[in-house]
Short mmCIF file of N, CA, C and O in Angstrom, two decimals:
data_model
loop_
_atom_site.label_atom_id
_atom_site.label_comp_id
_atom_site.label_asym_id
_atom_site.label_seq_id
_atom_site.Cartn_x
_atom_site.Cartn_y
_atom_site.Cartn_z
N MET R 1 29.38 6.64 -6.82
CA MET R 1 28.75 5.36 -7.04
C MET R 1 28.84 4.45 -5.81
O MET R 1 28.17 3.44 -5.77
N ARG R 2 29.69 4.80 -4.85
CA ARG R 2 29.80 3.95 -3.66
C ARG R 2 28.71 4.29 -2.67
O ARG R 2 28.45 5.45 -2.40
N VAL R 3 28.06 3.26 -2.14
CA VAL R 3 26.96 3.45 -1.19
C VAL R 3 27.25 2.66 0.08
O VAL R 3 27.96 1.65 0.06
N LYS R 4 26.70 3.12 1.18
CA LYS R 4 26.85 2.45 2.46
C LYS R 4 25.79 1.35 2.57
O LYS R 4 24.61 1.61 2.31
N VAL R 5 26.20 0.13 2.92
CA VAL R 5 25.26 -0.99 3.07
C VAL R 5 25.40 -1.59 4.46
O VAL R 5 26.45 -1.50 5.09
N THR R 6 24.33 -2.19 4.94
CA THR R 6 24.29 -2.84 6.24
C THR R 6 24.26 -4.34 6.04
O THR R 6 23.53 -4.85 5.20
N MET R 7 25.08 -5.05 6.83
CA MET R 7 25.16 -6.51 6.74
C MET R 7 24.44 -7.12 7.94
O MET R 7 24.63 -6.68 9.07
N ALA R 8 23.61 -8.15 7.69
CA ALA R 8 22.86 -8.83 8.74
C ALA R 8 23.20 -10.31 8.75
O ALA R 8 23.37 -10.93 7.69
N CYS R 9 23.30 -10.88 9.93
CA CYS R 9 23.59 -12.31 10.10
C CYS R 9 22.41 -13.13 9.56
O CYS R 9 21.25 -12.79 9.82
N THR R 10 22.71 -14.21 8.85
CA THR R 10 21.64 -15.05 8.30
C THR R 10 21.02 -15.95 9.36
O THR R 10 19.89 -16.41 9.20
N GLU R 11 21.74 -16.20 10.46
CA GLU R 11 21.23 -17.07 11.52
C GLU R 11 20.32 -16.32 12.49
O GLU R 11 19.18 -16.68 12.69
N CYS R 12 20.85 -15.25 13.10
CA CYS R 12 20.10 -14.55 14.15
C CYS R 12 19.44 -13.25 13.67
O CYS R 12 18.72 -12.61 14.42
N LYS R 13 19.71 -12.84 12.42
CA LYS R 13 19.11 -11.65 11.79
C LYS R 13 19.53 -10.33 12.44
O LYS R 13 18.91 -9.31 12.21
N GLN R 14 20.61 -10.34 13.23
CA GLN R 14 21.12 -9.11 13.83
C GLN R 14 21.92 -8.35 12.80
O GLN R 14 22.68 -8.94 12.03
N ARG R 15 21.80 -7.03 12.80
CA ARG R 15 22.55 -6.18 11.88
C ARG R 15 23.85 -5.76 12.57
O ARG R 15 23.84 -4.93 13.46
N ASN R 16 24.96 -6.37 12.14
CA ASN R 16 26.23 -6.23 12.84
C ASN R 16 27.22 -5.29 12.17
O ASN R 16 28.00 -4.64 12.84
N TYR R 17 27.24 -5.25 10.85
CA TYR R 17 28.31 -4.56 10.13
C TYR R 17 27.77 -3.54 9.14
O TYR R 17 26.68 -3.72 8.59
N HIS R 18 28.55 -2.48 8.90
CA HIS R 18 28.30 -1.50 7.86
C HIS R 18 29.53 -1.50 6.97
O HIS R 18 30.65 -1.56 7.45
N THR R 19 29.31 -1.45 5.66
CA THR R 19 30.42 -1.43 4.72
C THR R 19 30.02 -0.62 3.50
O THR R 19 28.87 -0.21 3.37
N MET R 20 30.99 -0.39 2.63
CA MET R 20 30.73 0.36 1.40
C MET R 20 30.86 -0.59 0.22
O MET R 20 31.65 -1.54 0.27
N LYS R 21 30.05 -0.33 -0.82
CA LYS R 21 30.19 -1.12 -2.04
C LYS R 21 29.94 -0.23 -3.24
O LYS R 21 29.26 0.80 -3.15
N ASN R 22 30.47 -0.65 -4.36
CA ASN R 22 30.29 0.06 -5.62
C ASN R 22 29.09 -0.56 -6.33
O ASN R 22 29.14 -1.73 -6.73
N LYS R 23 28.01 0.18 -6.48
CA LYS R 23 26.79 -0.34 -7.09
C LYS R 23 26.96 -0.65 -8.58
O LYS R 23 26.27 -1.51 -9.11
N LYS R 24 27.89 0.04 -9.23
CA LYS R 24 28.11 -0.20 -10.66
C LYS R 24 28.77 -1.56 -10.88
O LYS R 24 28.38 -2.31 -11.77
N ASN R 25 29.77 -1.90 -10.06
CA ASN R 25 30.48 -3.17 -10.21
C ASN R 25 29.75 -4.34 -9.57
O ASN R 25 29.88 -5.47 -10.02
N ASN R 26 29.00 -4.08 -8.49
CA ASN R 26 28.31 -5.14 -7.73
C ASN R 26 26.84 -4.78 -7.56
O ASN R 26 26.43 -4.36 -6.47
N PRO R 27 26.00 -4.93 -8.57
CA PRO R 27 24.59 -4.54 -8.44
C PRO R 27 23.78 -5.48 -7.54
O PRO R 27 22.79 -5.08 -6.95
N GLU R 28 24.21 -6.76 -7.42
CA GLU R 28 23.47 -7.71 -6.59
C GLU R 28 23.85 -7.55 -5.13
O GLU R 28 24.82 -6.87 -4.80
N ARG R 29 23.11 -8.20 -4.25
CA ARG R 29 23.38 -8.10 -2.82
C ARG R 29 24.64 -8.86 -2.44
O ARG R 29 24.87 -9.97 -2.91
N MET R 30 25.42 -8.27 -1.55
CA MET R 30 26.68 -8.87 -1.12
C MET R 30 26.44 -9.94 -0.07
O MET R 30 25.48 -9.86 0.70
N GLU R 31 27.32 -10.94 -0.06
CA GLU R 31 27.34 -11.97 0.98
C GLU R 31 28.78 -12.15 1.42
O GLU R 31 29.66 -12.32 0.59
N MET R 32 29.00 -12.11 2.73
CA MET R 32 30.34 -12.29 3.27
C MET R 32 30.27 -13.15 4.52
O MET R 32 29.29 -13.09 5.26
N LYS R 33 31.31 -13.92 4.76
CA LYS R 33 31.39 -14.70 5.98
C LYS R 33 32.13 -13.86 7.01
O LYS R 33 33.32 -13.57 6.83
N LYS R 34 31.43 -13.45 8.07
CA LYS R 34 32.00 -12.57 9.09
C LYS R 34 31.63 -13.10 10.47
O LYS R 34 30.74 -13.92 10.61
N TYR R 35 32.32 -12.57 11.49
CA TYR R 35 32.07 -12.98 12.87
C TYR R 35 30.83 -12.30 13.41
O TYR R 35 30.67 -11.08 13.29
N CYS R 36 29.92 -13.07 14.00
CA CYS R 36 28.72 -12.54 14.64
C CYS R 36 28.91 -12.61 16.15
O CYS R 36 29.08 -13.70 16.71
N LYS R 37 28.89 -11.45 16.82
CA LYS R 37 29.12 -11.45 18.26
C LYS R 37 27.91 -11.99 19.04
O LYS R 37 28.05 -12.36 20.19
N PHE R 38 26.76 -12.08 18.40
CA PHE R 38 25.57 -12.62 19.07
C PHE R 38 25.56 -14.15 18.99
O PHE R 38 25.19 -14.82 19.95
N CYS R 39 25.96 -14.72 17.86
CA CYS R 39 26.06 -16.18 17.70
C CYS R 39 27.38 -16.71 18.24
O CYS R 39 27.52 -17.91 18.45
N LYS R 40 28.37 -15.81 18.39
CA LYS R 40 29.71 -16.15 18.85
C LYS R 40 30.42 -17.14 17.92
O LYS R 40 31.12 -18.05 18.37
N SER R 41 30.22 -16.96 16.61
CA SER R 41 30.93 -17.76 15.61
C SER R 41 30.87 -17.06 14.26
O SER R 41 30.17 -16.06 14.10
N HIS R 42 31.60 -17.58 13.29
CA HIS R 42 31.60 -17.02 11.95
C HIS R 42 30.37 -17.53 11.20
O HIS R 42 30.15 -18.74 11.12
N LYS R 43 29.59 -16.62 10.65
CA LYS R 43 28.36 -16.94 9.91
C LYS R 43 28.32 -16.11 8.64
O LYS R 43 29.00 -15.10 8.51
N MET R 44 27.47 -16.50 7.72
CA MET R 44 27.26 -15.71 6.50
C MET R 44 26.44 -14.47 6.85
O MET R 44 25.47 -14.55 7.61
N HIS R 45 26.85 -13.33 6.32
CA HIS R 45 26.14 -12.08 6.49
C HIS R 45 25.71 -11.60 5.12
O HIS R 45 26.49 -11.60 4.18
N LYS R 46 24.43 -11.18 5.00
CA LYS R 46 23.89 -10.69 3.75
C LYS R 46 23.58 -9.21 3.85
O LYS R 46 23.27 -8.71 4.94
N GLU R 47 23.62 -8.56 2.72
CA GLU R 47 23.28 -7.14 2.66
C GLU R 47 21.77 -6.96 2.88
O GLU R 47 20.97 -7.70 2.32
N THR R 48 21.39 -5.99 3.70
CA THR R 48 19.98 -5.67 3.94
C THR R 48 19.65 -4.35 3.32
O THR R 48 20.52 -3.61 2.86
N LYS R 49 18.38 -4.01 3.32
CA LYS R 49 17.94 -2.72 2.75
C LYS R 49 18.26 -1.58 3.68
O LYS R 49 18.30 -1.73 4.87
#
């Protein structure tokens, strides 16, 4: 049930991170505050397709 997802910065739209999530427990898209090396600050990152 665990799938690999890609996280993209909401500011610059760069795809920075890959992570795993359980689709059964978390069917909606994930949002996490992570460091963006392109913006050089902590920004919200959303799951992309």
